[in-house]
CSV table of C-alpha atoms in Angstrom, one decimal:
chain,number,residue,atom,x,y,z
A,1,MET,CA,76.7,72.4,111.8
A,2,THR,CA,73.8,73.0,113.7
A,3,ASN,CA,74.3,70.5,116.1
A,4,LEU,CA,76.9,72.1,118.3
A,5,THR,CA,75.9,73.7,121.6
A,6,PHE,CA,77.5,76.1,124.5
A,7,ARG,CA,77.2,73.1,126.9
A,8,GLN,CA,79.4,71.3,124.7
A,9,LEU,CA,81.4,73.8,124.7
A,10,ARG,CA,81.8,74.0,128.3
A,11,TYR,CA,82.9,70.4,128.6
A,12,VAL,CA,84.9,70.5,125.9
A,13,GLU,CA,87.1,73.3,128.0
A,14,ALA,CA,86.5,71.3,131.2
A,15,LEU,CA,88.2,68.3,129.6
A,16,ALA,CA,91.0,70.2,128.1
A,17,ARG,CA,91.6,72.0,131.3
A,18,HIS,CA,91.7,68.9,133.8
A,19,GLY,CA,93.1,66.6,131.7
A,20,HIS,CA,90.7,63.8,133.3
A,21,PHE,CA,87.3,62.6,132.5
A,22,GLY,CA,86.4,62.1,136.1
A,23,ARG,CA,87.8,65.4,137.1
A,24,ALA,CA,85.9,67.2,134.2
A,25,ALA,CA,82.8,65.9,134.7
A,26,GLU,CA,82.5,66.4,138.6
A,27,ALA,CA,83.4,70.2,137.7
A,28,CYS,CA,80.6,70.2,134.9
A,29,SER,CA,78.2,68.4,137.6
A,30,ILE,CA,77.4,65.6,135.4
A,31,SER,CA,78.2,61.9,135.0
A,32,GLN,CA,81.4,61.0,133.9
A,33,PRO,CA,79.4,59.0,130.6
A,34,ALA,CA,77.4,61.5,129.9
A,35,LEU,CA,80.4,63.9,129.5
A,36,SER,CA,82.2,61.4,127.5
A,37,MET,CA,79.1,61.0,125.3
A,38,GLN,CA,78.7,64.8,124.7
A,39,ILE,CA,82.1,65.6,123.8
A,40,ARG,CA,82.4,61.9,121.1
A,41,ALA,CA,79.1,63.8,119.8
A,42,PHE,CA,80.9,67.4,119.2
A,43,GLU,CA,83.6,65.6,117.9
A,44,ASP,CA,81.7,64.0,115.3
A,45,GLU,CA,80.0,66.7,114.5
A,46,LEU,CA,83.1,68.5,113.9
A,47,GLY,CA,84.8,65.6,112.0
A,48,GLY,CA,88.0,65.0,114.0
A,49,ASP,CA,89.4,64.3,117.4
A,50,LEU,CA,90.0,66.7,119.6
A,51,PHE,CA,91.8,64.5,122.7
A,52,GLU,CA,94.2,60.9,122.6
A,53,ARG,CA,92.1,58.8,125.2
A,54,GLY,CA,95.7,57.1,126.1
A,55,GLY,CA,96.1,55.5,129.4
A,56,ARG,CA,94.9,57.5,132.2
A,57,GLN,CA,95.9,60.9,130.8
A,58,ILE,CA,93.9,62.8,128.6
A,59,ARG,CA,96.1,65.0,125.8
A,60,LEU,CA,94.5,67.3,123.2
A,61,THR,CA,95.7,66.7,119.7
A,62,PRO,CA,96.8,69.3,117.4
A,63,PHE,CA,93.5,69.7,116.0
A,64,GLY,CA,91.9,69.9,119.5
A,65,GLU,CA,94.3,72.4,120.4
A,66,GLU,CA,93.0,75.2,118.0
A,67,VAL,CA,89.2,74.2,118.6
A,68,VAL,CA,89.6,75.1,122.5
A,69,ALA,CA,91.3,78.2,121.7
A,70,ARG,CA,88.6,78.8,119.8
A,71,ALA,CA,86.1,77.2,122.2
A,72,LYS,CA,87.5,79.3,125.3
A,73,ASP,CA,87.0,82.7,123.1
A,74,ILE,CA,83.2,81.9,122.7
A,75,LEU,CA,82.6,81.1,125.8
A,76,ARG,CA,84.1,84.4,127.7
A,77,ALA,CA,81.9,86.3,124.8
A,78,LEU,CA,79.2,84.6,126.2
A,79,GLU,CA,80.0,85.5,129.7
A,80,GLU,CA,80.3,88.7,128.2
A,81,LEU,CA,77.2,88.8,126.8
A,82,GLU,CA,75.5,87.5,130.0
A,83,GLY,CA,77.2,90.2,132.0
A,84,PHE,CA,76.1,92.9,129.5
A,85,ALA,CA,72.3,91.7,129.5
A,86,ARG,CA,72.2,92.1,133.6
A,87,ALA,CA,74.1,95.2,133.2
A,88,SER,CA,71.6,96.8,130.4
A,89,ARG,CA,69.0,95.5,132.8
A,90,GLY,CA,70.1,97.6,135.8
A,91,GLY,CA,70.5,94.9,138.0
A,92,GLY,CA,73.2,94.3,140.4
A,93,VAL,CA,75.7,91.8,140.1
A,94,ALA,CA,73.8,88.4,140.5
A,95,LYS,CA,76.7,86.2,140.2
A,96,LEU,CA,80.5,86.9,140.9
A,97,ARG,CA,83.7,84.8,141.1
A,98,ILE,CA,86.7,86.3,143.4
A,99,GLY,CA,89.9,85.0,143.0
A,100,VAL,CA,92.8,85.5,145.7
A,101,ILE,CA,96.3,85.3,145.9
A,102,PRO,CA,96.9,82.8,149.3
A,103,THR,CA,98.9,85.5,151.3
A,104,VAL,CA,95.5,87.6,151.2
A,105,ALA,CA,92.7,85.1,151.1
A,106,PRO,CA,93.0,83.9,154.6
A,107,TYR,CA,93.2,87.6,156.2
A,108,LEU,CA,90.5,90.0,153.9
A,109,LEU,CA,88.3,87.5,152.7
A,110,PRO,CA,86.2,86.6,155.8
A,111,SER,CA,85.6,90.4,156.3
A,112,VAL,CA,84.7,91.0,152.4
A,113,VAL,CA,82.4,87.8,151.8
A,114,GLY,CA,80.6,89.5,154.9
A,115,GLU,CA,80.4,92.8,153.9
A,116,LEU,CA,79.3,91.6,150.1
A,117,THR,CA,76.7,89.7,151.6
A,118,ARG,CA,75.7,92.0,153.5
A,119,LEU,CA,75.2,94.7,151.0
A,120,HIS,CA,73.9,92.1,148.0
A,121,GLY,CA,72.1,89.4,149.8
A,122,GLY,CA,71.4,87.5,146.7
A,123,MET,CA,74.6,87.3,145.0
A,124,ASP,CA,76.1,84.0,144.3
A,125,LEU,CA,79.2,84.3,145.2
A,126,HIS,CA,82.2,81.7,144.2
A,127,VAL,CA,85.7,82.4,145.5
A,128,ARG,CA,88.8,80.8,144.0
A,129,GLU,CA,92.3,80.8,146.0
A,130,THR,CA,95.5,80.7,144.4
A,131,LEU,CA,99.0,82.1,142.3
A,132,THR,CA,98.8,85.0,140.4
A,133,PRO,CA,99.4,84.0,137.2
A,134,ARG,CA,96.4,81.1,137.0
A,135,LEU,CA,94.5,84.5,138.4
A,136,VAL,CA,95.6,85.7,135.7
A,137,GLN,CA,95.0,83.3,133.5
A,138,GLU,CA,91.5,82.4,134.6
A,139,LEU,CA,90.4,85.8,134.3
A,140,ASN,CA,91.2,86.0,130.7
A,141,ASP,CA,89.5,83.1,130.4
A,142,GLY,CA,86.8,84.5,131.6
A,143,ARG,CA,86.5,82.2,134.5
A,144,LEU,CA,87.0,84.7,137.4
A,145,ASP,CA,85.0,88.1,137.3
A,146,MET,CA,87.6,89.8,139.1
A,147,ALA,CA,90.9,88.8,141.4
A,148,ILE,CA,92.5,90.4,144.2
A,149,VAL,CA,96.3,90.2,144.3
A,150,ALA,CA,99.4,92.3,144.4
A,151,LEU,CA,100.3,95.2,141.9
A,152,PRO,CA,101.2,95.4,139.5
A,153,VAL,CA,99.9,92.6,137.3
A,154,SER,CA,101.0,94.6,134.2
A,155,GLU,CA,98.3,92.5,131.9
A,156,PRO,CA,97.3,94.7,128.8
A,157,SER,CA,94.1,92.8,128.9
A,158,LEU,CA,93.0,94.0,132.6
A,159,SER,CA,92.6,97.0,134.0
A,160,GLU,CA,94.1,97.2,137.8
A,161,VAL,CA,93.1,99.6,141.0
A,162,ALA,CA,94.9,99.5,143.6
A,163,LEU,CA,93.1,98.9,147.1
A,164,PHE,CA,95.9,99.7,149.7
A,165,THR,CA,99.8,99.7,150.8
A,166,GLU,CA,100.9,97.2,154.0
A,167,SER,CA,104.1,96.8,155.3
A,168,PHE,CA,106.1,93.6,155.7
A,169,VAL,CA,107.1,92.6,159.3
A,170,LEU,CA,110.5,90.6,160.6
A,171,VAL,CA,109.1,87.4,162.6
A,172,ARG,CA,112.3,85.9,164.7
A,173,PRO,CA,112.5,83.8,167.5
A,174,ARG,CA,111.2,84.9,170.8
A,175,LYS,CA,115.0,85.0,172.3
A,176,ASP,CA,115.4,88.5,170.1
A,177,ASP,CA,112.4,90.5,171.6
A,178,GLY,CA,113.6,94.1,172.4
A,179,LYS,CA,116.7,94.0,170.0
A,180,PRO,CA,116.6,96.4,167.1
A,181,ALA,CA,115.5,95.4,163.4
A,182,PRO,CA,118.7,93.9,161.6
A,183,SER,CA,120.3,96.0,158.8
A,184,LEU,CA,120.0,93.9,155.1
A,185,GLU,CA,123.3,92.9,155.2
A,186,ALA,CA,122.9,91.1,158.8
A,187,LEU,CA,119.7,89.6,157.7
A,188,ARG,CA,121.0,88.4,154.7
A,189,GLU,CA,123.8,86.3,157.4
A,190,MET,CA,120.5,84.9,158.9
A,191,ARG,CA,118.6,81.4,157.6
A,192,LEU,CA,115.8,83.2,155.6
A,193,LEU,CA,112.4,81.5,155.7
A,194,LEU,CA,110.7,81.8,152.6
A,195,LEU,CA,107.4,80.6,150.2
A,196,GLU,CA,107.8,78.2,148.0
A,197,GLU,CA,108.2,79.4,144.3
A,198,GLY,CA,105.7,80.9,142.4
A,199,HIS,CA,104.4,82.7,145.1
A,200,CYS,CA,104.9,87.0,144.5
A,201,PHE,CA,105.1,87.5,148.2
A,202,ARG,CA,108.4,85.4,148.1
A,203,GLU,CA,109.7,87.1,145.1
A,204,GLN,CA,109.0,90.7,146.9
A,205,ALA,CA,110.7,89.3,149.7
A,206,LEU,CA,114.0,88.5,147.8
A,207,ALA,CA,113.7,91.8,146.2
A,208,PHE,CA,113.6,93.7,149.5
A,209,CYS,CA,116.6,91.7,150.7
A,210,ASP,CA,118.5,92.3,147.2
A,211,ILE,CA,118.9,88.9,146.9
A,212,GLY,CA,118.5,86.9,143.5
A,213,GLN,CA,119.9,87.4,139.9
A,214,GLY,CA,123.2,87.4,140.4
A,215,ARG,CA,123.0,89.5,144.0
A,216,ALA,CA,124.1,88.4,146.9
A,217,GLN,CA,122.7,85.2,148.5
A,218,PRO,CA,121.5,84.2,152.2
A,219,ARG,CA,123.4,81.9,154.4
A,220,ASP,CA,120.5,79.2,154.0
A,221,LEU,CA,116.8,79.5,152.5
A,222,LEU,CA,114.1,77.3,153.5
A,223,ASP,CA,110.7,77.1,151.7
A,224,ALA,CA,107.4,76.3,153.0
A,225,SER,CA,103.9,76.3,151.0
A,226,SER,CA,101.9,78.6,153.6
A,227,LEU,CA,102.5,81.7,155.8
A,228,ALA,CA,101.2,79.6,158.8
A,229,THR,CA,104.3,77.3,158.3
A,230,LEU,CA,106.5,79.8,158.1
A,231,VAL,CA,106.1,81.3,161.5
A,232,GLN,CA,105.5,78.0,163.0
A,233,MET,CA,109.1,77.5,161.8
A,234,VAL,CA,110.3,80.6,163.5
A,235,ASP,CA,108.6,79.4,166.4
A,236,ALA,CA,110.7,76.1,166.7
A,237,GLY,CA,113.9,77.7,166.0
A,238,LEU,CA,114.6,77.4,162.5
A,239,GLY,CA,115.2,80.9,161.5
A,240,VAL,CA,113.6,84.1,160.4
A,241,THR,CA,110.8,85.2,157.9
A,242,LEU,CA,108.9,87.9,156.1
A,243,ILE,CA,105.4,88.1,157.0
A,244,PRO,CA,102.4,90.8,155.7
A,245,GLU,CA,100.8,92.9,158.1
A,246,MET,CA,97.4,92.1,157.6
A,247,ALA,CA,98.5,88.0,158.4
A,248,VAL,CA,100.2,89.3,161.7
A,249,ALA,CA,97.5,89.0,164.0
A,250,VAL,CA,96.2,85.4,162.4
A,251,GLU,CA,99.7,84.1,162.5
A,252,THR,CA,101.0,85.0,165.6
A,253,ARG,CA,98.3,83.9,167.8
A,254,SER,CA,99.6,81.0,168.8
A,255,ALA,CA,103.1,81.3,168.1
A,256,SER,CA,106.1,81.9,170.6
A,257,VAL,CA,107.8,84.4,168.3
A,258,SER,CA,109.0,88.3,168.4
A,259,LEU,CA,107.9,90.7,165.9
A,260,VAL,CA,109.7,94.2,164.9
A,261,GLN,CA,109.1,96.6,161.8
A,262,PHE,CA,111.8,97.8,159.7
A,263,GLU,CA,113.6,101.0,159.4
A,264,ARG,CA,112.3,103.4,157.0
A,265,PRO,CA,112.0,102.8,153.7
A,266,ARG,CA,110.3,99.7,155.1
A,267,PRO,CA,109.8,96.6,152.7
A,268,THR,CA,105.6,97.2,151.3
A,269,ARG,CA,103.4,95.8,148.7
A,270,THR,CA,100.2,97.1,147.3
A,271,ILE,CA,97.1,94.8,147.2
A,272,GLY,CA,94.9,95.9,144.4
A,273,MET,CA,91.7,94.3,141.8
A,274,VAL,CA,91.9,93.2,138.4
A,275,TRP,CA,89.4,92.5,135.7
A,276,ARG,CA,88.9,92.4,132.7
A,277,LYS,CA,89.0,95.6,130.5
A,278,THR,CA,85.7,94.1,128.1
A,279,SER,CA,83.8,93.2,131.0
A,280,PRO,CA,80.0,94.5,130.9
A,281,LEU,CA,80.3,94.6,134.7
A,282,ALA,CA,83.5,96.7,134.7
A,283,GLN,CA,80.8,99.6,136.6
A,284,GLN,CA,80.1,97.6,139.0
A,285,LEU,CA,83.4,95.8,139.5
A,286,LYS,CA,84.8,99.6,140.5
A,287,GLN,CA,81.7,100.1,143.2
A,288,ILE,CA,83.0,96.4,144.4
A,289,SER,CA,86.5,97.2,144.7
A,290,GLU,CA,85.1,100.1,147.0
A,291,VAL,CA,83.5,97.3,149.1
A,292,VAL,CA,86.7,95.6,149.7
A,293,ARG,CA,88.8,98.7,150.3
A,294,GLN,CA,86.9,99.9,153.2
A,295,SER,CA,86.8,96.0,154.4
A,296,ALA,CA,90.2,96.3,154.1
A,297,GLU,CA,90.6,99.2,156.0
A,298,ALA,CA,88.1,98.2,159.0
A,299,MET,CA,90.9,95.0,158.9
A,300,ARG,CA,93.6,97.3,159.5
A,301,GLN,CA,92.0,99.5,162.6
A,302,GLN,CA,92.2,96.6,164.8
A,303,PRO,CA,93.0,97.1,168.3
A,304,GLU,CA,96.6,97.7,168.7
A,305,SER,CA,97.5,94.5,170.4
A,306,ALA,CA,96.7,92.8,167.0
A,307,LYS,CA,99.5,94.9,165.5
A,308,VAL,CA,103.4,95.0,165.8
């Protein structure tokens, strides 16, 4: 099999990931006919079909599932080889693929990207915002170099570095301004607005309220897809919500709401950075984690008017 190429492996992996020729071609920056031709040539070389081409949806054959699993291993090893070569030459990180969870990205990324650009002017930055399970998968697949997430992730293949810990803040209607923070029992009687399923911040908020897994349920739950929507729903009088401290300045500047910190011990979360233990960029990523930490600290030292 002398005619197989790494480029074809990337095309096959992209089609398996997207399940659609058009989206896979767009992700690979080539035309759809060219992608289809290259994948067909790859299949001919292997002597078997990798995909079922029926209707609009593309599915992997059993043979294709095995091939794609091995292709991911090869591509990840290639990425690490390239990174090892860069690190061995003593060069910095020329290209950095960052993943960030949605409850961190809008608030921390601007300062992080700005600082990385200032320190590494030639660095090619790529940012991916999505939920933690997808970030972990893409890290393990070699499609991301690092991710900023809520810890712990507890993934054996990943290194974790804690960056900072922040409190949760209760957002409630403006009419409640000046009232003390409610007890957990009182909070469970309120209409609690939360992020939709899949967000780790949702699970953290439920854990603080001692809700779920057979424990007491709140009077009502309403879901939203972003912190911004949650705060606006509170402004509209639909209930109360919890948001992380870093989101307060951005999400409440255009909303008429009341903010209050809970009594100690307050609910908190720890934000950290993760990367593959096998990454040849591990040393550089540790240095970058310090840049992220310092950016977060600078953001957290905003004027008191921007805080609770």
